[in-house]
Short mmCIF file of the C-alpha atoms (twelve columns), coordinates in Angstrom:
data_MODEL
# 
_entry.id   MODEL 
# 
loop_
_atom_site.group_PDB 
_atom_site.id 
_atom_site.type_symbol 
_atom_site.label_atom_id 
_atom_site.label_alt_id 
_atom_site.label_comp_id 
_atom_site.label_asym_id 
_atom_site.label_seq_id 
_atom_site.Cartn_x 
_atom_site.Cartn_y 
_atom_site.Cartn_z 
_atom_site.pdbx_PDB_model_num 
ATOM 1   C CA . UNK A 1   -111.908 150.594 -18.529 1 
ATOM 2   C CA . UNK A 2   -111.924 154.321 -17.574 1 
ATOM 3   C CA . UNK A 3   -110.648 156.867 -20.073 1 
ATOM 4   C CA . UNK A 4   -107.012 157.684 -19.055 1 
ATOM 5   C CA . UNK A 5   -107.458 161.374 -19.921 1 
ATOM 6   C CA . UNK A 6   -110.644 161.626 -17.840 1 
ATOM 7   C CA . UNK A 7   -108.919 159.895 -14.931 1 
ATOM 8   C CA . UNK A 8   -106.016 162.383 -15.117 1 
ATOM 9   C CA . UNK A 9   -108.456 165.313 -15.086 1 
ATOM 10  C CA . UNK A 10  -110.310 163.920 -12.036 1 
ATOM 11  C CA . UNK A 11  -107.020 163.326 -10.195 1 
ATOM 12  C CA . UNK A 12  -105.883 166.891 -10.931 1 
ATOM 13  C CA . UNK A 13  -109.209 168.298 -9.672  1 
ATOM 14  C CA . UNK A 14  -108.963 166.269 -6.457  1 
ATOM 15  C CA . UNK A 15  -105.380 167.479 -5.922  1 
ATOM 16  C CA . UNK A 16  -106.438 171.090 -6.571  1 
ATOM 17  C CA . UNK A 17  -109.255 170.875 -3.996  1 
ATOM 18  C CA . UNK A 18  -106.954 169.170 -1.478  1 
ATOM 19  C CA . UNK A 19  -104.319 171.863 -1.994  1 
ATOM 20  C CA . UNK A 20  -106.914 174.644 -1.485  1 
ATOM 21  C CA . UNK A 21  -108.113 173.045 1.768   1 
ATOM 22  C CA . UNK A 22  -104.519 172.606 2.943   1 
ATOM 23  C CA . UNK A 23  -103.704 176.240 2.137   1 
ATOM 24  C CA . UNK A 24  -106.775 177.405 4.067   1 
ATOM 25  C CA . UNK A 25  -105.790 175.372 7.130   1 
ATOM 26  C CA . UNK A 26  -102.196 176.698 6.918   1 
ATOM 27  C CA . UNK A 27  -103.558 180.243 6.723   1 
ATOM 28  C CA . UNK A 28  -105.691 179.737 9.853   1 
ATOM 29  C CA . UNK A 29  -102.761 178.192 11.736  1 
ATOM 30  C CA . UNK A 30  -100.543 181.129 10.730  1 
ATOM 31  C CA . UNK A 31  -103.194 183.583 11.959  1 
ATOM 32  C CA . UNK A 32  -103.262 181.824 15.331  1 
ATOM 33  C CA . UNK A 33  -99.454  181.821 15.486  1 
ATOM 34  C CA . UNK A 34  -99.430  185.595 14.939  1 
ATOM 35  C CA . UNK A 35  -101.629 186.202 17.967  1 
ATOM 36  C CA . UNK A 36  -99.716  187.412 20.992  1 
ATOM 37  C CA . UNK A 37  -100.820 187.041 24.597  1 
ATOM 38  C CA . UNK A 38  -102.572 190.425 24.562  1 
ATOM 39  C CA . UNK A 39  -104.661 189.416 21.512  1 
ATOM 40  C CA . UNK A 40  -105.638 186.138 23.154  1 
ATOM 41  C CA . UNK A 41  -106.630 187.969 26.349  1 
ATOM 42  C CA . UNK A 42  -108.782 190.421 24.354  1 
ATOM 43  C CA . UNK A 43  -110.533 187.527 22.573  1 
ATOM 44  C CA . UNK A 44  -111.027 185.730 25.876  1 
ATOM 45  C CA . UNK A 45  -112.517 188.847 27.515  1 
ATOM 46  C CA . UNK A 46  -114.835 189.417 24.530  1 
ATOM 47  C CA . UNK A 47  -116.027 185.828 24.713  1 
ATOM 48  C CA . UNK A 48  -116.630 186.103 28.462  1 
ATOM 49  C CA . UNK A 49  -118.705 189.256 27.931  1 
ATOM 50  C CA . UNK A 50  -120.770 187.489 25.256  1 
ATOM 51  C CA . UNK A 51  -121.370 184.541 27.604  1 
ATOM 52  C CA . UNK A 52  -122.323 186.919 30.441  1 
ATOM 53  C CA . UNK A 53  -124.845 188.749 28.225  1 
ATOM 54  C CA . UNK A 54  -126.377 185.467 27.087  1 
ATOM 55  C CA . UNK A 55  -126.653 184.249 30.694  1 
ATOM 56  C CA . UNK A 56  -128.392 187.515 31.633  1 
ATOM 57  C CA . UNK A 57  -130.797 187.112 28.704  1 
ATOM 58  C CA . UNK A 58  -131.602 183.538 29.694  1 
ATOM 59  C CA . UNK A 59  -132.278 184.606 33.286  1 
ATOM 60  C CA . UNK A 60  -134.598 187.357 32.080  1 
ATOM 61  C CA . UNK A 61  -136.433 185.005 29.704  1 
ATOM 62  C CA . UNK A 62  -136.925 182.413 32.445  1 
ATOM 63  C CA . UNK A 63  -138.230 185.093 34.847  1 
ATOM 64  C CA . UNK A 64  -140.809 186.044 32.185  1 
ATOM 65  C CA . UNK A 65  -142.032 182.460 31.843  1 
ATOM 66  C CA . UNK A 66  -140.011 181.378 28.826  1 
ATOM 67  C CA . UNK A 67  -139.064 177.692 28.656  1 
ATOM 68  C CA . UNK A 68  -142.553 176.539 29.631  1 
ATOM 69  C CA . UNK A 69  -145.828 176.317 27.730  1 
ATOM 70  C CA . UNK A 70  -148.443 178.055 29.873  1 
ATOM 71  C CA . UNK A 71  -152.021 179.258 29.658  1 
ATOM 72  C CA . UNK A 72  -152.997 182.921 29.752  1 
ATOM 73  C CA . UNK A 73  -155.927 183.101 32.197  1 
ATOM 74  C CA . UNK A 74  -157.674 186.172 30.772  1 
ATOM 75  C CA . UNK A 75  -157.720 188.620 27.878  1 
ATOM 76  C CA . UNK A 76  -156.158 191.452 29.891  1 
ATOM 77  C CA . UNK A 77  -153.218 189.171 30.780  1 
ATOM 78  C CA . UNK A 78  -152.610 188.609 27.061  1 
ATOM 79  C CA . UNK A 79  -151.477 192.225 26.634  1 
ATOM 80  C CA . UNK A 80  -149.046 192.119 29.557  1 
ATOM 81  C CA . UNK A 81  -147.498 188.882 28.217  1 
ATOM 82  C CA . UNK A 82  -147.083 190.342 24.735  1 
ATOM 83  C CA . UNK A 83  -145.526 193.553 26.073  1 
ATOM 84  C CA . UNK A 84  -143.034 191.687 28.266  1 
ATOM 85  C CA . UNK A 85  -141.444 189.471 25.566  1 
ATOM 86  C CA . UNK A 86  -140.069 190.361 22.132  1 
ATOM 87  C CA . UNK A 87  -141.268 187.085 20.594  1 
ATOM 88  C CA . UNK A 88  -144.486 185.280 21.534  1 
ATOM 89  C CA . UNK A 89  -146.319 182.331 19.976  1 
ATOM 90  C CA . UNK A 90  -149.921 182.293 21.220  1 
ATOM 91  C CA . UNK A 91  -152.161 179.281 20.578  1 
ATOM 92  C CA . UNK A 92  -155.855 180.175 20.350  1 
ATOM 93  C CA . UNK A 93  -157.572 176.921 21.270  1 
ATOM 94  C CA . UNK A 94  -160.727 175.166 22.322  1 
ATOM 95  C CA . UNK A 95  -161.128 171.777 24.003  1 
ATOM 96  C CA . UNK A 96  -160.863 169.500 20.986  1 
ATOM 97  C CA . UNK A 97  -158.441 166.950 19.545  1 
ATOM 98  C CA . UNK A 98  -156.662 169.175 16.971  1 
ATOM 99  C CA . UNK A 99  -155.870 171.722 19.665  1 
ATOM 100 C CA . UNK A 100 -154.515 168.992 21.949  1 
ATOM 101 C CA . UNK A 101 -152.219 167.924 19.106  1 
ATOM 102 C CA . UNK A 102 -150.946 171.490 18.826  1 
ATOM 103 C CA . UNK A 103 -150.487 171.630 22.608  1 
ATOM 104 C CA . UNK A 104 -148.072 168.685 22.455  1 
ATOM 105 C CA . UNK A 105 -145.858 170.303 19.837  1 
ATOM 106 C CA . UNK A 106 -145.985 173.716 21.515  1 
ATOM 107 C CA . UNK A 107 -144.904 172.185 24.819  1 
ATOM 108 C CA . UNK A 108 -141.875 170.563 23.157  1 
ATOM 109 C CA . UNK A 109 -140.821 173.738 21.336  1 
ATOM 110 C CA . UNK A 110 -141.224 175.913 24.440  1 
ATOM 111 C CA . UNK A 111 -138.439 173.934 26.112  1 
ATOM 112 C CA . UNK A 112 -136.201 173.995 23.029  1 
ATOM 113 C CA . UNK A 113 -136.626 177.693 22.214  1 
ATOM 114 C CA . UNK A 114 -136.192 179.635 25.424  1 
ATOM 115 C CA . UNK A 115 -135.794 182.849 23.395  1 
ATOM 116 C CA . UNK A 116 -139.548 182.818 22.658  1 
ATOM 117 C CA . UNK A 117 -142.594 182.773 24.961  1 
ATOM 118 C CA . UNK A 118 -145.073 179.971 24.159  1 
ATOM 119 C CA . UNK A 119 -148.591 180.438 25.522  1 
ATOM 120 C CA . UNK A 120 -152.207 179.451 24.909  1 
ATOM 121 C CA . UNK A 121 -155.542 181.182 25.472  1 
ATOM 122 C CA . UNK A 122 -159.074 179.813 25.240  1 
ATOM 123 C CA . UNK A 123 -160.589 181.422 22.138  1 
ATOM 124 C CA . UNK A 124 -164.227 181.087 23.222  1 
ATOM 125 C CA . UNK A 125 -163.447 182.782 26.544  1 
ATOM 126 C CA . UNK A 126 -161.596 185.596 24.750  1 
ATOM 127 C CA . UNK A 127 -164.217 187.053 22.383  1 
ATOM 128 C CA . UNK A 128 -162.610 190.504 22.153  1 
ATOM 129 C CA . UNK A 129 -159.222 189.108 21.128  1 
ATOM 130 C CA . UNK A 130 -160.719 186.508 18.795  1 
ATOM 131 C CA . UNK A 131 -162.673 189.190 16.970  1 
ATOM 132 C CA . UNK A 132 -159.841 191.743 16.925  1 
ATOM 133 C CA . UNK A 133 -157.332 189.201 15.577  1 
ATOM 134 C CA . UNK A 134 -159.904 187.555 13.287  1 
ATOM 135 C CA . UNK A 135 -159.486 184.107 14.844  1 
ATOM 136 C CA . UNK A 136 -161.936 181.749 13.119  1 
ATOM 137 C CA . UNK A 137 -160.271 178.353 12.656  1 
ATOM 138 C CA . UNK A 138 -158.941 176.505 15.716  1 
ATOM 139 C CA . UNK A 139 -156.186 175.850 16.389  1 
ATOM 140 C CA . UNK A 140 -154.632 179.122 15.255  1 
ATOM 141 C CA . UNK A 141 -151.183 180.327 16.314  1 
ATOM 142 C CA . UNK A 142 -150.646 184.084 16.471  1 
ATOM 143 C CA . UNK A 143 -146.958 184.843 15.870  1 
ATOM 144 C CA . UNK A 144 -146.150 188.050 17.707  1 
ATOM 145 C CA . UNK A 145 -142.996 190.149 17.412  1 
ATOM 146 C CA . UNK A 146 -142.417 193.377 19.306  1 
ATOM 147 C CA . UNK A 147 -146.054 193.498 20.527  1 
ATOM 148 C CA . UNK A 148 -147.523 193.139 17.006  1 
ATOM 149 C CA . UNK A 149 -149.108 190.068 15.415  1 
ATOM 150 C CA . UNK A 150 -146.811 189.474 12.447  1 
ATOM 151 C CA . UNK A 151 -148.144 186.174 11.080  1 
ATOM 152 C CA . UNK A 152 -150.538 183.276 11.724  1 
ATOM 153 C CA . UNK A 153 -150.444 179.484 11.480  1 
ATOM 154 C CA . UNK A 154 -154.061 178.519 10.831  1 
ATOM 155 C CA . UNK A 155 -155.020 174.875 11.385  1 
ATOM 156 C CA . UNK A 156 -152.690 172.261 9.921   1 
ATOM 157 C CA . UNK A 157 -152.763 173.342 6.256   1 
ATOM 158 C CA . UNK A 158 -149.157 174.583 6.319   1 
ATOM 159 C CA . UNK A 159 -148.028 171.563 8.333   1 
ATOM 160 C CA . UNK A 160 -148.888 168.873 5.809   1 
ATOM 161 C CA . UNK A 161 -152.666 169.086 6.220   1 
ATOM 162 C CA . UNK A 162 -152.676 166.340 8.862   1 
ATOM 163 C CA . UNK A 163 -152.590 166.119 12.653  1 
ATOM 164 C CA . UNK A 164 -149.661 163.683 12.322  1 
ATOM 165 C CA . UNK A 165 -147.151 166.376 11.374  1 
ATOM 166 C CA . UNK A 166 -143.660 166.420 12.922  1 
ATOM 167 C CA . UNK A 167 -142.637 168.907 15.590  1 
ATOM 168 C CA . UNK A 168 -139.833 170.017 13.260  1 
ATOM 169 C CA . UNK A 169 -142.450 170.985 10.635  1 
ATOM 170 C CA . UNK A 170 -143.914 173.494 13.072  1 
ATOM 171 C CA . UNK A 171 -140.436 174.557 14.191  1 
ATOM 172 C CA . UNK A 172 -139.435 175.352 10.608  1 
ATOM 173 C CA . UNK A 173 -142.655 177.299 10.024  1 
ATOM 174 C CA . UNK A 174 -142.038 179.423 13.124  1 
ATOM 175 C CA . UNK A 175 -138.423 179.964 12.071  1 
ATOM 176 C CA . UNK A 176 -139.606 181.104 8.650   1 
ATOM 177 C CA . UNK A 177 -141.646 183.785 10.419  1 
ATOM 178 C CA . UNK A 178 -138.526 184.626 12.475  1 
ATOM 179 C CA . UNK A 179 -140.370 184.215 15.747  1 
ATOM 180 C CA . UNK A 180 -137.803 181.609 16.895  1 
ATOM 181 C CA . UNK A 181 -134.083 181.094 16.257  1 
ATOM 182 C CA . UNK A 182 -133.678 177.916 14.203  1 
ATOM 183 C CA . UNK A 183 -130.070 176.752 14.558  1 
ATOM 184 C CA . UNK A 184 -128.126 173.524 14.864  1 
ATOM 185 C CA . UNK A 185 -128.819 173.002 18.552  1 
ATOM 186 C CA . UNK A 186 -132.597 173.158 18.232  1 
ATOM 187 C CA . UNK A 187 -132.525 170.933 15.148  1 
ATOM 188 C CA . UNK A 188 -130.431 168.388 17.025  1 
ATOM 189 C CA . UNK A 189 -132.850 168.398 19.944  1 
ATOM 190 C CA . UNK A 190 -135.755 167.839 17.576  1 
ATOM 191 C CA . UNK A 191 -133.992 164.914 15.931  1 
ATOM 192 C CA . UNK A 192 -133.178 163.425 19.316  1 
ATOM 193 C CA . UNK A 193 -136.826 163.318 20.292  1 
ATOM 194 C CA . UNK A 194 -138.186 162.529 16.825  1 
ATOM 195 C CA . UNK A 195 -139.395 159.102 17.876  1 
ATOM 196 C CA . UNK A 196 -141.836 160.643 20.327  1 
ATOM 197 C CA . UNK A 197 -142.635 163.812 18.351  1 
ATOM 198 C CA . UNK A 198 -143.042 162.388 14.873  1 
ATOM 199 C CA . UNK A 199 -146.686 161.887 15.588  1 
ATOM 200 C CA . UNK A 200 -148.246 162.840 18.878  1 
ATOM 201 C CA . UNK A 201 -151.179 160.712 17.860  1 
ATOM 202 C CA . UNK A 202 -148.902 157.671 18.216  1 
ATOM 203 C CA . UNK A 203 -147.738 158.734 21.682  1 
ATOM 204 C CA . UNK A 204 -151.148 158.687 23.311  1 
ATOM 205 C CA . UNK A 205 -154.452 157.010 22.589  1 
ATOM 206 C CA . UNK A 206 -156.949 159.018 20.580  1 
ATOM 207 C CA . UNK A 207 -159.877 159.672 22.872  1 
ATOM 208 C CA . UNK A 208 -162.688 160.425 20.458  1 
ATOM 209 C CA . UNK A 209 -164.840 161.854 23.256  1 
ATOM 210 C CA . UNK A 210 -162.469 164.865 23.354  1 
ATOM 211 C CA . UNK A 211 -163.147 165.714 19.707  1 
ATOM 212 C CA . UNK A 212 -165.824 168.053 18.493  1 
# 
């Protein structure tokens, strides 16, 4: 049988928490009640302006190629892409299996994070860039902010050391570098598609002839 004194203490703690929550709700209701029509109109106008600015940003991002995972055709195009967008994730790749794995995850994240440009460039056809950025291991992601390479994701070492990592593992790594915005919406989208993104190896047959 439970100790009566302990039970009384627990009940008092529960009542205290409940009272604090109730007081907080009452306070918020009172604040809303104190708003007059002018205050509500000001809040509404501020919200509309915020929505308008976000819509303008989205339109600009889409016009710059955000929302899709695309290939940069040449080294000189790399610089124009980097100058046009504040945040860019560039996959230096070659035609092998690990890079195809990275392609799958990059394609998913490009659609979920329209605030960032997701691109790829063939490392062996970009010797100047590869040397300048010290690209050795493929795949390597260059994480670029405000035209400067700020960080790298080299191979799969930071993603569990396996090509069966989850898309959310890469998403969290990019968020840590602050090259994407990692909020509830993107997390929800990742969870929604987790069955297909948990392991891209499971979503298509492994063609060993594509591996080096």
